[in-house]
Every structure is written in C-alpha cells, then in structure tokens.
Coordinates of C-alpha atoms in Angstrom, one line a residue:
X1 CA 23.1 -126.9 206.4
X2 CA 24.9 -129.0 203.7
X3 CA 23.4 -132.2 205.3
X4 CA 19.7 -130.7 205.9
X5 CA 19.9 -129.3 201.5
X6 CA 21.1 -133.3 200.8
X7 CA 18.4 -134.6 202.6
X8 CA 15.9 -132.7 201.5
X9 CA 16.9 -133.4 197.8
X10 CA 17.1 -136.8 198.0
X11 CA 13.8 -137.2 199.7
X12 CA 12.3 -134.9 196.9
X13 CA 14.2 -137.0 193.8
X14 CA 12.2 -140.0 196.1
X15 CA 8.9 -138.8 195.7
X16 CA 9.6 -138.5 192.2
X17 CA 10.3 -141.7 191.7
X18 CA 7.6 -143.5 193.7
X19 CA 4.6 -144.4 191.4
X20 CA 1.2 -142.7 191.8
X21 CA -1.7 -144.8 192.7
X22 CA -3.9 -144.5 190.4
X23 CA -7.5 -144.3 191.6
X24 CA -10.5 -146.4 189.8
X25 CA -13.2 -144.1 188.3
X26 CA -16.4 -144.2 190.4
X27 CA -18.7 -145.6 187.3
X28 CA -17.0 -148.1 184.6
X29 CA -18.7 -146.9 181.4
X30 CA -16.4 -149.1 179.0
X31 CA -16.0 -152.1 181.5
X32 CA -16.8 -155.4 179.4
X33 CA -20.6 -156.3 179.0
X34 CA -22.3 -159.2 177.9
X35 CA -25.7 -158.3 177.5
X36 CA -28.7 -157.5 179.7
X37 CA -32.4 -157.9 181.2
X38 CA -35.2 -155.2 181.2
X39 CA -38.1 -154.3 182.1
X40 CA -40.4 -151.3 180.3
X41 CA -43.4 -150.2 182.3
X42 CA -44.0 -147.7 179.8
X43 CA -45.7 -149.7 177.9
X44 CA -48.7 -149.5 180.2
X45 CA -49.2 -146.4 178.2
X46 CA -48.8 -147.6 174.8
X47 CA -49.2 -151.6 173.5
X48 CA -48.2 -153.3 176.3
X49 CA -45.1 -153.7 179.5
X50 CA -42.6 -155.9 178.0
X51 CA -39.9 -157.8 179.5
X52 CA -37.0 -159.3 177.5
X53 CA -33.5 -159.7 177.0
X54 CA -30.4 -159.1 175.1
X55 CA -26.7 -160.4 174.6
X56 CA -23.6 -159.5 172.1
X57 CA -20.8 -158.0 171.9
X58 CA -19.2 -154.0 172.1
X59 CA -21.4 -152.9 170.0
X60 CA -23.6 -155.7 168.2
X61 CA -26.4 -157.0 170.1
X62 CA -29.3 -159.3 169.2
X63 CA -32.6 -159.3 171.8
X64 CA -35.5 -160.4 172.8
X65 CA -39.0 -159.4 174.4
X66 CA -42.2 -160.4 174.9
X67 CA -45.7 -157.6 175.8
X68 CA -48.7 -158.1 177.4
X69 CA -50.5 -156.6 174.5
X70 CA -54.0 -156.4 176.1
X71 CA -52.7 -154.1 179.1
X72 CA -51.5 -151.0 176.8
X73 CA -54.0 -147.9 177.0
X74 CA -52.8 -146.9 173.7
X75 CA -54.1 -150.2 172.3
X76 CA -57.1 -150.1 174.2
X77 CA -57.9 -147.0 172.3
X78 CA -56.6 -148.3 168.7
X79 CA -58.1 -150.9 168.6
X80 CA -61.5 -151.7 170.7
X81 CA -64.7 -150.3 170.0
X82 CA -68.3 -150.1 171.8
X83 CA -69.1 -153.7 172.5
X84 CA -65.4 -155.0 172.7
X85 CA -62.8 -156.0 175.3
X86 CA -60.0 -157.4 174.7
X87 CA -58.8 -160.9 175.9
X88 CA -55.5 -162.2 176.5
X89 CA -53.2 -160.7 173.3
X90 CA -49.5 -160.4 173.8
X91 CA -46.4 -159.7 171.1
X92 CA -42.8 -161.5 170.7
X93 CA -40.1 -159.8 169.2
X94 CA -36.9 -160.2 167.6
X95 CA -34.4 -157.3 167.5
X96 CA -30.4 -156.3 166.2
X97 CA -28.5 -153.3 167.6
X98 CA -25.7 -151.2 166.7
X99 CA -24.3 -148.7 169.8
X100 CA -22.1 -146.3 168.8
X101 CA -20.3 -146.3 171.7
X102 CA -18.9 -149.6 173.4
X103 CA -19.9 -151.5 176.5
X104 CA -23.3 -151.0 174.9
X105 CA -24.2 -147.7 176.2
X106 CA -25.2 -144.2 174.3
X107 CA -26.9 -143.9 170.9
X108 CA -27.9 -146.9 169.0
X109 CA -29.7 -148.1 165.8
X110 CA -31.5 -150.9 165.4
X111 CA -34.6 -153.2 163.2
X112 CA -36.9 -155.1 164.9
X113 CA -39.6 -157.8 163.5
X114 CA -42.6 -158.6 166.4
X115 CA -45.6 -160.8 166.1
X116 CA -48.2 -159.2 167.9
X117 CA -51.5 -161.6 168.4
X118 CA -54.9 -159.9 169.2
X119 CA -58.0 -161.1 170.9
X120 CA -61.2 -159.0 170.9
X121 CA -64.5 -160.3 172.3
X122 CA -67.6 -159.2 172.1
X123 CA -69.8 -160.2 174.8
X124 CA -73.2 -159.6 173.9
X125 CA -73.0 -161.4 170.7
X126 CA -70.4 -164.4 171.9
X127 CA -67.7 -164.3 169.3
X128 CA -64.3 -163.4 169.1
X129 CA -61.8 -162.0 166.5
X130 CA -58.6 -163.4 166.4
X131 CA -55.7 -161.5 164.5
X132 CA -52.3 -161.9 164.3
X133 CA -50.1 -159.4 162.8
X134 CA -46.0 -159.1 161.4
X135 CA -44.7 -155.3 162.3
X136 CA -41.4 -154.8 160.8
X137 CA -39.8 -151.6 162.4
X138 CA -37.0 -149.3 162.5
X139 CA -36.1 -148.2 165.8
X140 CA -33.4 -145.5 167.7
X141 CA -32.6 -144.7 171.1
X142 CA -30.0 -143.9 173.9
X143 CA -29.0 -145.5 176.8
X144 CA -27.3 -144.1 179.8
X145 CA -26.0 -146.7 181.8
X146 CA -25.4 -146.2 186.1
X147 CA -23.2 -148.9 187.1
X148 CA -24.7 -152.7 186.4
X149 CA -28.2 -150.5 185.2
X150 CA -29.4 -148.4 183.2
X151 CA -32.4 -146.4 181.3
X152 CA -32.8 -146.8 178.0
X153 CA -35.0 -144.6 176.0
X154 CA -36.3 -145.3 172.2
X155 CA -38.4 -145.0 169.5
X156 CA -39.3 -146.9 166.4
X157 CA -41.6 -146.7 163.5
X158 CA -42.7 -149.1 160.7
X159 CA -45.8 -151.3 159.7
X160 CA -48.1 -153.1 160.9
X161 CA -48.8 -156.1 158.4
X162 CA -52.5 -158.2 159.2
X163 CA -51.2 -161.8 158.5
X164 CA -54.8 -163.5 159.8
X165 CA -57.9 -162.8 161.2
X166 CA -60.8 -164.9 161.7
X167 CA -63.9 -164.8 163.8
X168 CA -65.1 -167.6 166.1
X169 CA -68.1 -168.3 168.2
X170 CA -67.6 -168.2 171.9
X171 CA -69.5 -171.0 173.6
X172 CA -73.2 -170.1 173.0
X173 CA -72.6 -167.9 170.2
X174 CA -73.7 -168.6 166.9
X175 CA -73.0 -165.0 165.1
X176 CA -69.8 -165.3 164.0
X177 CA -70.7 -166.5 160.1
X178 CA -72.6 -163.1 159.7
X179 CA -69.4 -160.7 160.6
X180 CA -66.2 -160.8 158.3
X181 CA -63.2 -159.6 159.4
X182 CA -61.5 -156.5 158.2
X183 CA -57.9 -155.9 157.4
X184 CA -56.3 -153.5 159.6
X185 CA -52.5 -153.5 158.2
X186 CA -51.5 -149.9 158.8
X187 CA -48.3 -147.7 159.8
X188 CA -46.8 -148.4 163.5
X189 CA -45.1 -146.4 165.6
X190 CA -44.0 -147.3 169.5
X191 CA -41.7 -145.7 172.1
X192 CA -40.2 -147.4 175.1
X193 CA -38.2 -146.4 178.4
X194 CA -36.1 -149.6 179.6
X195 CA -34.8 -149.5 182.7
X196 CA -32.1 -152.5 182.6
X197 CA -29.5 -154.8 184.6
X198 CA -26.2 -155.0 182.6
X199 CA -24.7 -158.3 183.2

C-alpha cells in the first residue's frame, strides 16, 4: 500500500507540473491587420455600388473608393426628372478612420471628402448637363469582423457643395444656350453595408 500511495502521489505532483496546452481561439479578433478591400452592393439602393480600399494601422486608417453614381436608385430619384437619363456619373472618395477597438474592428468614426461627377441627358432636346460636386461628410459605423472578412455597416451625413455645372449640346443639338443650369448644393446623407477582406 505504501508503494501504490507513493506512486500515486508522485504521478499526481507530475500532472501538476506538466504545462497545459493552450488551445488557439477559433476567430483572432486582435490578430495584426494591415488594411482591407470591399465591396458595398448597397449602394444599388442609394448613389451608387462602390469598391475601394483601405490601409493603417490599430486603429488609424486612411481609404479609398470609387461609385458608379448613375446605377443608385436613390440617385435616380434625386436627381432625374421627365425627359432625363443619366449617363455615365461616378464619385471618388477620400476617407480617415478611428476604431475604437484594435485590429480595426467595432465602432469607428471617421470624415470623408468625395467628388461625385454627374451626367444628365436629355434626349429629345440633345444636350447634356454636366455637374461636379465636393461633399464633405461625417460618417460612423461598426464592423464585425469573421476571420479574414467582415461586414461593415455605416452612416454619414454632410453637404453636398455644386462646384460646376454647365450644359452642352449633344451631336445635333443646338438647345443648350437657352437652358442655364441651376445650383443644386444641398445637405447629404448616405449609408453603406461593406462586406470586406481583411488582409
């Protein structure tokens, strides 16, 4: 009995001792991160998909993106009227974030400054207006990362500033000197759902 007892203890002051394995966590929320590509296809319901793409550190990031401005319903409806479809119109933008947690994930805040560039035709009289527009904007959002992705949802509000606009003929027009464009500067707001490769 004595030598079954010191074997048994001496086993048990073994397991002890011996290191547990420690076992990874299934996602890696705080691994390190670059930056990122995305997508929105959202936008199809507001001003436009965009693609784009953005790089930085724990928490500070700098982007870009660029829309197809002309394939948004929401611009459709803003800003066409009877007679007028839109040509090819798109938006760049510059953007700077701050995520409140690292590995750029959770809530963040962030400013963005886009160039959006509109073409409206109208076909019946053969002229176009051309308009190109600054739109300063605060934005927030959250993003909940799965792995290497993630969705990304935000919103952002600001103005929308009418830099130019002129009106041209289209070949065989000749109606464009009796029309004068008209300044359409006004608030902004936009929403987006990303859905994102974290590289």
């Amino acid at each position: 009995m004595g030598v079954l007892t010191a074997r048994g203890a001496r086993a048990e002051e073994s397991a002890r001792a011996a290191p547990r394995e420690e076992t990874a966590p299934r996602d890696e929320p705080d691994r390190a991160v670059l930056g990122s590509a995305f997508v929105d296809p959202a936008g199809l319901l507001l001003f436009g998909p965009r693609v784009g793409a953005e790089l930085g550190g724990e928490r500070w990031t700098v982007g870009a993106s660029a829309r197809v401005f002309h394939w948004g319903l929401l611009s459709r409806a803003l800003f066409l009227e009877e007679g007028w479809s839109f040509a090819f119109s798109y938006g760049v933008a510059l953007r700077g974030r701050y995520y409140l947690q690292p590995a750029q994930r959770g809530l963040h805040l962030g400013v963005a400054v886009e160039l959006l560039g509109s073409n409206v035709e109208h076909a019946a009289e053969r002229m176009v207006t051309r308009s190109f527009y600054g739109v300063p904007h605060l934005e927030v959002g959250y993003r909940l990362p799965f792995g290497s992705f993630y969705v990304d949802g935000s919103a952002g509000a600001g103005y929308a500033f009418q830099l130019a606009s002129h009106i041209e003929d289209l070949p065989g027009g000749s109606s464009a000197q009796f029309y004068e464009p008209v300044d359409e500067s006004n608030v902004y707001a936009t929403a987006a759902l990303d859905l994102g490769l974290r590289f």
